[in-house]
Amino acid sequence: MPILTRLVNQVLSKRLSAIDFFRKNPHMVQQRQFEYLVRTLSHTLYGKQYNVGREMTFLEFQKRLPVVTYDELSPFIERVRRGEPGVLWDTPVRWFAKSSGTTADKSKFIPVTSTYLHHCHFRGPKDVLALFTRNYPKSDIFSGKTLTLGGSHRLDMQEGSGAHSGDLSAIMIQNTPWYASFNRAPSLKVALTADFETKVRMICEETTRQNITSFAGVPSWNMVLLNEILKYTGKDNICEVWKNMELFIHGGVSFVPYREQYKRLIPSPDMKYMETYNASEGFFSIQDIPERDDMLLMLDYEIFYEFLPMEYLECPEKAVPLEDVQCGVNYAVIISSSAGLWRYMIGDTVIFTSTDPYRIKITGRTKHYINAFGEEVIVDNADRAIHEACRQTGAVIRDYTVAPVYMNEDAKGAHQWIIEFEKKPNNAERFNTVLDKTLQNVNSDYEAKRTRNTTLYPPQIIYAPQGLFYEWMKERGKLGGQNKIPRLANNRKYVDELLCIIERLGSDKQALKN
């Protein structure tokens, strides 16, 4: 075992013990989280509004406090931003993670308390390293630097309160101890550059001569960065630039559509990939076993979890605690945390793949689905279908999005896919067929609507011109960071915007017909 890896293992050994403890005692640990959070909530204005007592039970908590979205909690958050004390948490809040998400243009300001910053947002990355070194004790990852591509790092001060708001990655950079910054790239100056394209250029200039052994971030934006690195250096693959590269810590979007592209960019048998589930609202899970494609739910991050079956999305009283979840059910995630979020629906959906220990897979967003005809297609369905279609036709995709084509008096409905390919399928007709059949195999509701074209015609596939999604995100001011391509929408807003860009760019009209 390399000496640096051994030292890291020694430092993080207590965390490994704590992880093993909550694996074996998940309900006990979650109960402790609940009791701690409720005690603090009882001292806040929000808690007093709902008559929260220090010894409140979960059933009382569930009965008295409503399940809320950001819009419903925002009046309280605005009071915190103005400097009013004790509204959602019992200590002052100096930081707010600014996030626009992918479902609305309005910015969200998620409170980041000091305790949550250290016991959730920072604890997650530490646990990633602890689990990685346990799985790969011979790794030499700490001999080099970790390259992190964050979002827009501009921090704005709230007038009158002294609080700052900005991208979560900026907040973490501002609060990272000096010793933890030692092996991180790029430099603080480059990391804090607001303009995404300028930052990418500066990263190329600064890091291509450094020993980068790992990198972290959203797969789509890191793909942009890696391709720019190759252009800048004139190399054929990343291994020629950073010969000791061995780990990509990814999250934010499904890695499935990007896996083949990364294998081509980093053709090393020793390259490892590790998925995490973290957001402005918290750090939630880590891929703890390399051979599995699910993630361990982290239970001691000052978060108490509830889960609402998606079939009861309009009935929040159906939410259940961790001990009552079942494998295979699609749940909306609800959290209460030391960030001052109480029974807060974060907008993501998951399924449990195991309850001993508790492991999950992200399936999509509560607002990112297609159910225009009763087909109930979710992001996980679409990712699996496009992966299989690519596998059988040798295709490689960059990005995609899907929307319904509504019925009219002359035609039934359909799904319209706009797909930007890195490598087009060797047989377009077979690609379309496999996509359609795989969707039917993984979604019985979709299958019923497609059987004998009862309700839905076959998917319409539009081959997007190169750079379409990048141009679209740039026009929307959403380059980099935690901004994500919306995979599914139950309306045509995104697709129609993309079609307008295709038309404006003078794309080959034949591509629209495919």
PDB file of C-alpha atoms in Angstrom, residues 227-463:
ATOM      1  CA  ASN A 227     -12.306  17.258 -25.168  1.00  0.00           C
ATOM      2  CA  GLU A 228     -10.896  20.771 -24.758  1.00  0.00           C
ATOM      3  CA  ILE A 229      -7.862  19.304 -22.968  1.00  0.00           C
ATOM      4  CA  LEU A 230      -7.214  17.068 -25.984  1.00  0.00           C
ATOM      5  CA  LYS A 231      -7.587  19.978 -28.398  1.00  0.00           C
ATOM      6  CA  TYR A 232      -5.217  22.106 -26.336  1.00  0.00           C
ATOM      7  CA  THR A 233      -2.548  19.411 -26.033  1.00  0.00           C
ATOM      8  CA  GLY A 234      -2.983  17.741 -29.417  1.00  0.00           C
ATOM      9  CA  LYS A 235      -3.053  14.343 -27.707  1.00  0.00           C
ATOM     10  CA  ASP A 236      -5.243  11.409 -28.714  1.00  0.00           C
ATOM     11  CA  ASN A 237      -6.523  10.489 -25.263  1.00  0.00           C
ATOM     12  CA  ILE A 238      -6.371  11.627 -21.667  1.00  0.00           C
ATOM     13  CA  CYS A 239      -3.892   8.930 -20.663  1.00  0.00           C
ATOM     14  CA  GLU A 240      -1.319  10.706 -22.833  1.00  0.00           C
ATOM     15  CA  VAL A 241      -1.939  13.927 -20.913  1.00  0.00           C
ATOM     16  CA  TRP A 242      -2.240  12.545 -17.380  1.00  0.00           C
ATOM     17  CA  LYS A 243      -0.570   9.146 -17.315  1.00  0.00           C
ATOM     18  CA  ASN A 244      -1.506   8.476 -13.676  1.00  0.00           C
ATOM     19  CA  MET A 245      -5.210   9.193 -14.050  1.00  0.00           C
ATOM     20  CA  GLU A 246      -7.232   6.522 -12.241  1.00  0.00           C
ATOM     21  CA  LEU A 247     -10.555   7.834 -10.878  1.00  0.00           C
ATOM     22  CA  PHE A 248     -13.590   9.848 -11.951  1.00  0.00           C
ATOM     23  CA  ILE A 249     -16.009  10.735  -9.137  1.00  0.00           C
ATOM     24  CA  HIS A 250     -19.229  11.598 -10.939  1.00  0.00           C
ATOM     25  CA  GLY A 251     -22.776  12.614 -10.135  1.00  0.00           C
ATOM     26  CA  GLY A 252     -25.576  14.944 -11.100  1.00  0.00           C
ATOM     27  CA  VAL A 253     -26.828  12.930 -14.082  1.00  0.00           C
ATOM     28  CA  SER A 254     -26.865   9.273 -15.049  1.00  0.00           C
ATOM     29  CA  PHE A 255     -23.476   8.025 -16.200  1.00  0.00           C
ATOM     30  CA  VAL A 256     -25.017   5.376 -18.458  1.00  0.00           C
ATOM     31  CA  PRO A 257     -25.237   7.497 -21.650  1.00  0.00           C
ATOM     32  CA  TYR A 258     -21.654   8.717 -21.215  1.00  0.00           C
ATOM     33  CA  ARG A 259     -19.826   5.540 -20.230  1.00  0.00           C
ATOM     34  CA  GLU A 260     -18.651   4.577 -23.723  1.00  0.00           C
ATOM     35  CA  GLN A 261     -17.412   8.085 -24.460  1.00  0.00           C
ATOM     36  CA  TYR A 262     -15.298   8.055 -21.302  1.00  0.00           C
ATOM     37  CA  LYS A 263     -13.848   4.668 -22.185  1.00  0.00           C
ATOM     38  CA  ARG A 264     -12.718   6.125 -25.488  1.00  0.00           C
ATOM     39  CA  LEU A 265     -11.299   9.267 -23.913  1.00  0.00           C
ATOM     40  CA  ILE A 266      -9.552   7.353 -21.108  1.00  0.00           C
ATOM     41  CA  PRO A 267      -8.597   3.940 -22.579  1.00  0.00           C
ATOM     42  CA  SER A 268      -6.989   2.618 -19.411  1.00  0.00           C
ATOM     43  CA  PRO A 269      -7.893  -0.745 -17.839  1.00  0.00           C
ATOM     44  CA  ASP A 270      -7.038   0.769 -14.464  1.00  0.00           C
ATOM     45  CA  MET A 271      -9.501   3.667 -14.747  1.00  0.00           C
ATOM     46  CA  LYS A 272     -12.191   3.573 -12.065  1.00  0.00           C
ATOM     47  CA  TYR A 273     -15.550   5.324 -11.804  1.00  0.00           C
ATOM     48  CA  MET A 274     -17.375   6.113  -8.594  1.00  0.00           C
ATOM     49  CA  GLU A 275     -20.893   7.555  -8.486  1.00  0.00           C
ATOM     50  CA  THR A 276     -22.140   9.950  -5.837  1.00  0.00           C
ATOM     51  CA  TYR A 277     -25.498  11.586  -5.226  1.00  0.00           C
ATOM     52  CA  ASN A 278     -25.059  15.106  -3.968  1.00  0.00           C
ATOM     53  CA  ALA A 279     -26.888  18.353  -4.550  1.00  0.00           C
ATOM     54  CA  SER A 280     -27.319  21.822  -3.095  1.00  0.00           C
ATOM     55  CA  GLU A 281     -29.775  20.264  -0.627  1.00  0.00           C
ATOM     56  CA  GLY A 282     -27.273  17.721   0.654  1.00  0.00           C
ATOM     57  CA  PHE A 283     -24.922  14.809   0.054  1.00  0.00           C
ATOM     58  CA  PHE A 284     -26.993  11.642   0.038  1.00  0.00           C
ATOM     59  CA  SER A 285     -25.298   8.489  -1.231  1.00  0.00           C
ATOM     60  CA  ILE A 286     -22.059   6.921  -2.474  1.00  0.00           C
ATOM     61  CA  GLN A 287     -21.270   3.940  -4.675  1.00  0.00           C
ATOM     62  CA  ASP A 288     -19.519   1.809  -2.067  1.00  0.00           C
ATOM     63  CA  ILE A 289     -19.079  -1.412  -4.048  1.00  0.00           C
ATOM     64  CA  PRO A 290     -17.427  -1.063  -7.495  1.00  0.00           C
ATOM     65  CA  GLU A 291     -19.194  -4.086  -8.959  1.00  0.00           C
ATOM     66  CA  ARG A 292     -22.649  -2.672  -8.183  1.00  0.00           C
ATOM     67  CA  ASP A 293     -24.460   0.138  -9.987  1.00  0.00           C
ATOM     68  CA  ASP A 294     -26.343   1.391  -6.928  1.00  0.00           C
ATOM     69  CA  MET A 295     -25.270   3.592  -4.020  1.00  0.00           C
ATOM     70  CA  LEU A 296     -25.179   3.303  -0.260  1.00  0.00           C
ATOM     71  CA  LEU A 297     -27.571   5.760   1.411  1.00  0.00           C
ATOM     72  CA  MET A 298     -25.553   7.761   3.952  1.00  0.00           C
ATOM     73  CA  LEU A 299     -27.545   7.869   7.173  1.00  0.00           C
ATOM     74  CA  ASP A 300     -25.502  10.011   9.597  1.00  0.00           C
ATOM     75  CA  TYR A 301     -25.220  13.301   7.701  1.00  0.00           C
ATOM     76  CA  GLU A 302     -27.711  15.238   9.872  1.00  0.00           C
ATOM     77  CA  ILE A 303     -30.523  14.242   7.517  1.00  0.00           C
ATOM     78  CA  PHE A 304     -33.739  12.434   8.376  1.00  0.00           C
ATOM     79  CA  TYR A 305     -35.307  10.740   5.360  1.00  0.00           C
ATOM     80  CA  GLU A 306     -38.858  10.111   4.262  1.00  0.00           C
ATOM     81  CA  PHE A 307     -40.005   8.616   0.980  1.00  0.00           C
ATOM     82  CA  LEU A 308     -43.256   9.200  -0.874  1.00  0.00           C
ATOM     83  CA  PRO A 309     -44.345   6.639  -3.506  1.00  0.00           C
ATOM     84  CA  MET A 310     -44.692   8.485  -6.804  1.00  0.00           C
ATOM     85  CA  GLU A 311     -48.145   7.027  -7.317  1.00  0.00           C
ATOM     86  CA  TYR A 312     -49.185   9.049  -4.252  1.00  0.00           C
ATOM     87  CA  LEU A 313     -47.373  12.260  -5.184  1.00  0.00           C
ATOM     88  CA  GLU A 314     -50.502  14.284  -4.470  1.00  0.00           C
ATOM     89  CA  CYS A 315     -51.032  12.516  -1.141  1.00  0.00           C
ATOM     90  CA  PRO A 316     -48.058  13.481   1.074  1.00  0.00           C
ATOM     91  CA  GLU A 317     -49.602  11.730   4.062  1.00  0.00           C
ATOM     92  CA  LYS A 318     -48.487   8.494   2.365  1.00  0.00           C
ATOM     93  CA  ALA A 319     -44.802   9.317   2.989  1.00  0.00           C
ATOM     94  CA  VAL A 320     -42.928   6.632   4.941  1.00  0.00           C
ATOM     95  CA  PRO A 321     -39.711   6.582   6.997  1.00  0.00           C
ATOM     96  CA  LEU A 322     -36.699   4.532   5.947  1.00  0.00           C
ATOM     97  CA  GLU A 323     -37.767   1.414   7.847  1.00  0.00           C
ATOM     98  CA  ASP A 324     -40.949   1.098   5.765  1.00  0.00           C
ATOM     99  CA  VAL A 325     -39.547   1.418   2.235  1.00  0.00           C
ATOM    100  CA  GLN A 326     -39.733  -1.437  -0.244  1.00  0.00           C
ATOM    101  CA  CYS A 327     -37.388  -2.369  -3.052  1.00  0.00           C
ATOM    102  CA  GLY A 328     -38.509  -1.534  -6.574  1.00  0.00           C
ATOM    103  CA  VAL A 329     -40.944   1.260  -5.647  1.00  0.00           C
ATOM    104  CA  ASN A 330     -40.328   4.651  -7.241  1.00  0.00           C
ATOM    105  CA  TYR A 331     -40.132   7.199  -4.414  1.00  0.00           C
ATOM    106  CA  ALA A 332     -39.907  10.976  -4.197  1.00  0.00           C
ATOM    107  CA  VAL A 333     -37.235  11.940  -1.641  1.00  0.00           C
ATOM    108  CA  ILE A 334     -38.222  14.084   1.346  1.00  0.00           C
ATOM    109  CA  ILE A 335     -35.604  15.354   3.800  1.00  0.00           C
ATOM    110  CA  SER A 336     -35.415  17.169   7.096  1.00  0.00           C
ATOM    111  CA  SER A 337     -31.919  18.427   7.794  1.00  0.00           C
ATOM    112  CA  SER A 338     -29.686  20.741   9.797  1.00  0.00           C
ATOM    113  CA  ALA A 339     -29.756  23.072   6.802  1.00  0.00           C
ATOM    114  CA  GLY A 340     -33.166  24.096   8.107  1.00  0.00           C
ATOM    115  CA  LEU A 341     -35.142  22.186   5.500  1.00  0.00           C
ATOM    116  CA  TRP A 342     -38.174  20.511   7.087  1.00  0.00           C
ATOM    117  CA  ARG A 343     -40.080  17.757   5.284  1.00  0.00           C
ATOM    118  CA  TYR A 344     -38.651  19.243   2.097  1.00  0.00           C
ATOM    119  CA  MET A 345     -39.292  17.446  -1.201  1.00  0.00           C
ATOM    120  CA  ILE A 346     -36.035  17.860  -3.089  1.00  0.00           C
ATOM    121  CA  GLY A 347     -37.481  16.911  -6.486  1.00  0.00           C
ATOM    122  CA  ASP A 348     -35.512  13.699  -7.090  1.00  0.00           C
ATOM    123  CA  THR A 349     -36.902  10.178  -7.337  1.00  0.00           C
ATOM    124  CA  VAL A 350     -35.167   6.944  -6.336  1.00  0.00           C
ATOM    125  CA  ILE A 351     -35.760   3.241  -6.035  1.00  0.00           C
ATOM    126  CA  PHE A 352     -34.279   1.009  -3.354  1.00  0.00           C
ATOM    127  CA  THR A 353     -32.258  -1.912  -4.650  1.00  0.00           C
ATOM    128  CA  SER A 354     -31.467  -3.219  -1.168  1.00  0.00           C
ATOM    129  CA  THR A 355     -32.714  -2.691   2.375  1.00  0.00           C
ATOM    130  CA  ASP A 356     -29.831  -4.499   4.087  1.00  0.00           C
ATOM    131  CA  PRO A 357     -27.983  -2.191   3.832  1.00  0.00           C
ATOM    132  CA  TYR A 358     -30.059   0.561   2.250  1.00  0.00           C
ATOM    133  CA  ARG A 359     -28.940   1.171  -1.332  1.00  0.00           C
ATOM    134  CA  ILE A 360     -30.619   3.304  -3.966  1.00  0.00           C
ATOM    135  CA  LYS A 361     -30.572   4.229  -7.624  1.00  0.00           C
ATOM    136  CA  ILE A 362     -31.670   7.628  -8.894  1.00  0.00           C
ATOM    137  CA  THR A 363     -34.567   7.260 -11.318  1.00  0.00           C
ATOM    138  CA  GLY A 364     -35.286  10.867 -12.251  1.00  0.00           C
ATOM    139  CA  ARG A 365     -37.105  13.965 -11.102  1.00  0.00           C
ATOM    140  CA  THR A 366     -40.615  14.437  -9.796  1.00  0.00           C
ATOM    141  CA  LYS A 367     -41.190  16.872 -12.669  1.00  0.00           C
ATOM    142  CA  HIS A 368     -39.082  15.103 -15.307  1.00  0.00           C
ATOM    143  CA  TYR A 369     -41.243  12.388 -16.757  1.00  0.00           C
ATOM    144  CA  ILE A 370     -43.649  11.845 -19.646  1.00  0.00           C
ATOM    145  CA  ASN A 371     -47.189  10.888 -18.822  1.00  0.00           C
ATOM    146  CA  ALA A 372     -49.103  12.613 -21.610  1.00  0.00           C
ATOM    147  CA  PHE A 373     -50.913   9.386 -22.508  1.00  0.00           C
ATOM    148  CA  GLY A 374     -50.744   7.379 -19.268  1.00  0.00           C
ATOM    149  CA  GLU A 375     -47.370   5.839 -20.139  1.00  0.00           C
ATOM    150  CA  GLU A 376     -45.512   7.103 -17.023  1.00  0.00           C
ATOM    151  CA  VAL A 377     -42.026   7.039 -18.576  1.00  0.00           C
ATOM    152  CA  ILE A 378     -39.268   8.118 -16.170  1.00  0.00           C
ATOM    153  CA  VAL A 379     -35.642   9.067 -16.793  1.00  0.00           C
ATOM    154  CA  ASP A 380     -34.322   5.657 -15.753  1.00  0.00           C
ATOM    155  CA  ASN A 381     -36.508   4.016 -18.431  1.00  0.00           C
ATOM    156  CA  ALA A 382     -35.189   6.382 -21.107  1.00  0.00           C
ATOM    157  CA  ASP A 383     -31.544   5.940 -20.065  1.00  0.00           C
ATOM    158  CA  ARG A 384     -31.838   2.153 -20.206  1.00  0.00           C
ATOM    159  CA  ALA A 385     -33.536   2.245 -23.599  1.00  0.00           C
ATOM    160  CA  ILE A 386     -30.992   4.539 -25.197  1.00  0.00           C
ATOM    161  CA  HIS A 387     -28.122   2.564 -23.686  1.00  0.00           C
ATOM    162  CA  GLU A 388     -29.396  -0.670 -25.213  1.00  0.00           C
ATOM    163  CA  ALA A 389     -30.031   0.961 -28.599  1.00  0.00           C
ATOM    164  CA  CYS A 390     -26.474   2.313 -28.593  1.00  0.00           C
ATOM    165  CA  ARG A 391     -25.064  -1.051 -27.538  1.00  0.00           C
ATOM    166  CA  GLN A 392     -26.746  -2.915 -30.380  1.00  0.00           C
ATOM    167  CA  THR A 393     -25.910  -0.393 -33.096  1.00  0.00           C
ATOM    168  CA  GLY A 394     -22.446   0.838 -32.085  1.00  0.00           C
ATOM    169  CA  ALA A 395     -23.762   4.352 -31.444  1.00  0.00           C
ATOM    170  CA  VAL A 396     -22.368   6.777 -28.874  1.00  0.00           C
ATOM    171  CA  ILE A 397     -24.464   9.714 -27.687  1.00  0.00           C
ATOM    172  CA  ARG A 398     -23.552  13.099 -26.269  1.00  0.00           C
ATOM    173  CA  ASP A 399     -26.962  14.206 -25.015  1.00  0.00           C
ATOM    174  CA  TYR A 400     -30.673  13.781 -25.546  1.00  0.00           C
ATOM    175  CA  THR A 401     -34.084  15.010 -24.483  1.00  0.00           C
ATOM    176  CA  VAL A 402     -37.616  13.711 -25.068  1.00  0.00           C
ATOM    177  CA  ALA A 403     -41.091  15.242 -25.207  1.00  0.00           C
ATOM    178  CA  PRO A 404     -44.573  14.134 -26.239  1.00  0.00           C
ATOM    179  CA  VAL A 405     -46.112  14.718 -29.644  1.00  0.00           C
ATOM    180  CA  TYR A 406     -49.725  15.356 -28.802  1.00  0.00           C
ATOM    181  CA  MET A 407     -52.665  13.640 -30.407  1.00  0.00           C
ATOM    182  CA  ASN A 408     -54.843  15.457 -32.884  1.00  0.00           C
ATOM    183  CA  GLU A 409     -57.841  14.529 -34.985  1.00  0.00           C
ATOM    184  CA  ASP A 410     -55.603  13.022 -37.662  1.00  0.00           C
ATOM    185  CA  ALA A 411     -52.966  11.175 -35.626  1.00  0.00           C
ATOM    186  CA  LYS A 412     -52.226   9.423 -32.376  1.00  0.00           C
ATOM    187  CA  GLY A 413     -49.521  10.539 -29.986  1.00  0.00           C
ATOM    188  CA  ALA A 414     -45.805   9.733 -29.972  1.00  0.00           C
ATOM    189  CA  HIS A 415     -42.562  10.569 -28.225  1.00  0.00           C
ATOM    190  CA  GLN A 416     -40.104  12.848 -29.990  1.00  0.00           C
ATOM    191  CA  TRP A 417     -36.433  12.302 -29.179  1.00  0.00           C
ATOM    192  CA  ILE A 418     -33.735  14.847 -30.018  1.00  0.00           C
ATOM    193  CA  ILE A 419     -30.399  13.018 -29.824  1.00  0.00           C
ATOM    194  CA  GLU A 420     -26.927  14.429 -30.362  1.00  0.00           C
ATOM    195  CA  PHE A 421     -24.592  11.599 -31.327  1.00  0.00           C
ATOM    196  CA  GLU A 422     -20.861  11.361 -30.843  1.00  0.00           C
ATOM    197  CA  LYS A 423     -21.051   8.398 -33.220  1.00  0.00           C
ATOM    198  CA  LYS A 424     -24.203   7.690 -35.189  1.00  0.00           C
ATOM    199  CA  PRO A 425     -25.777   4.207 -35.192  1.00  0.00           C
ATOM    200  CA  ASN A 426     -24.681   1.827 -37.925  1.00  0.00           C
ATOM    201  CA  ASN A 427     -28.351   1.091 -38.601  1.00  0.00           C
ATOM    202  CA  ALA A 428     -30.786   3.905 -37.879  1.00  0.00           C
ATOM    203  CA  GLU A 429     -33.876   1.742 -38.265  1.00  0.00           C
ATOM    204  CA  ARG A 430     -32.558  -0.847 -35.826  1.00  0.00           C
ATOM    205  CA  PHE A 431     -31.623   1.901 -33.346  1.00  0.00           C
ATOM    206  CA  ASN A 432     -35.201   3.158 -33.390  1.00  0.00           C
ATOM    207  CA  THR A 433     -36.636  -0.337 -33.024  1.00  0.00           C
ATOM    208  CA  VAL A 434     -34.388  -1.332 -30.119  1.00  0.00           C
ATOM    209  CA  LEU A 435     -35.098   1.945 -28.356  1.00  0.00           C
ATOM    210  CA  ASP A 436     -38.835   1.370 -28.665  1.00  0.00           C
ATOM    211  CA  LYS A 437     -38.732  -2.317 -27.694  1.00  0.00           C
ATOM    212  CA  THR A 438     -36.500  -1.711 -24.677  1.00  0.00           C
ATOM    213  CA  LEU A 439     -38.853   0.974 -23.403  1.00  0.00           C
ATOM    214  CA  GLN A 440     -41.691  -1.519 -23.712  1.00  0.00           C
ATOM    215  CA  ASN A 441     -39.664  -4.145 -21.830  1.00  0.00           C
ATOM    216  CA  VAL A 442     -38.906  -1.853 -18.887  1.00  0.00           C
ATOM    217  CA  ASN A 443     -42.255  -0.043 -18.712  1.00  0.00           C
ATOM    218  CA  SER A 444     -45.504  -1.985 -18.935  1.00  0.00           C
ATOM    219  CA  ASP A 445     -47.613   1.178 -19.200  1.00  0.00           C
ATOM    220  CA  TYR A 446     -45.645   2.318 -22.230  1.00  0.00           C
ATOM    221  CA  GLU A 447     -45.927  -1.194 -23.683  1.00  0.00           C
ATOM    222  CA  ALA A 448     -49.712  -1.121 -23.330  1.00  0.00           C
ATOM    223  CA  LYS A 449     -49.939   2.212 -25.149  1.00  0.00           C
ATOM    224  CA  ARG A 450     -47.628   0.990 -27.921  1.00  0.00           C
ATOM    225  CA  THR A 451     -49.260  -2.414 -28.472  1.00  0.00           C
ATOM    226  CA  ARG A 452     -50.803  -2.332 -31.944  1.00  0.00           C
ATOM    227  CA  ASN A 453     -50.259   1.460 -31.853  1.00  0.00           C
ATOM    228  CA  THR A 454     -53.213   1.675 -29.463  1.00  0.00           C
ATOM    229  CA  THR A 455     -52.333   5.153 -28.231  1.00  0.00           C
ATOM    230  CA  LEU A 456     -48.744   5.790 -29.259  1.00  0.00           C
ATOM    231  CA  TYR A 457     -46.995   5.601 -32.610  1.00  0.00           C
ATOM    232  CA  PRO A 458     -43.292   4.589 -32.677  1.00  0.00           C
ATOM    233  CA  PRO A 459     -40.783   7.166 -31.378  1.00  0.00           C
ATOM    234  CA  GLN A 460     -39.742   9.994 -33.665  1.00  0.00           C
ATOM    235  CA  ILE A 461     -35.954  10.369 -33.639  1.00  0.00           C
ATOM    236  CA  ILE A 462     -34.336  13.678 -34.596  1.00  0.00           C
ATOM    237  CA  TYR A 463     -30.589  13.651 -35.185  1.00  0.00           C
TER     238      TYR A 463
END
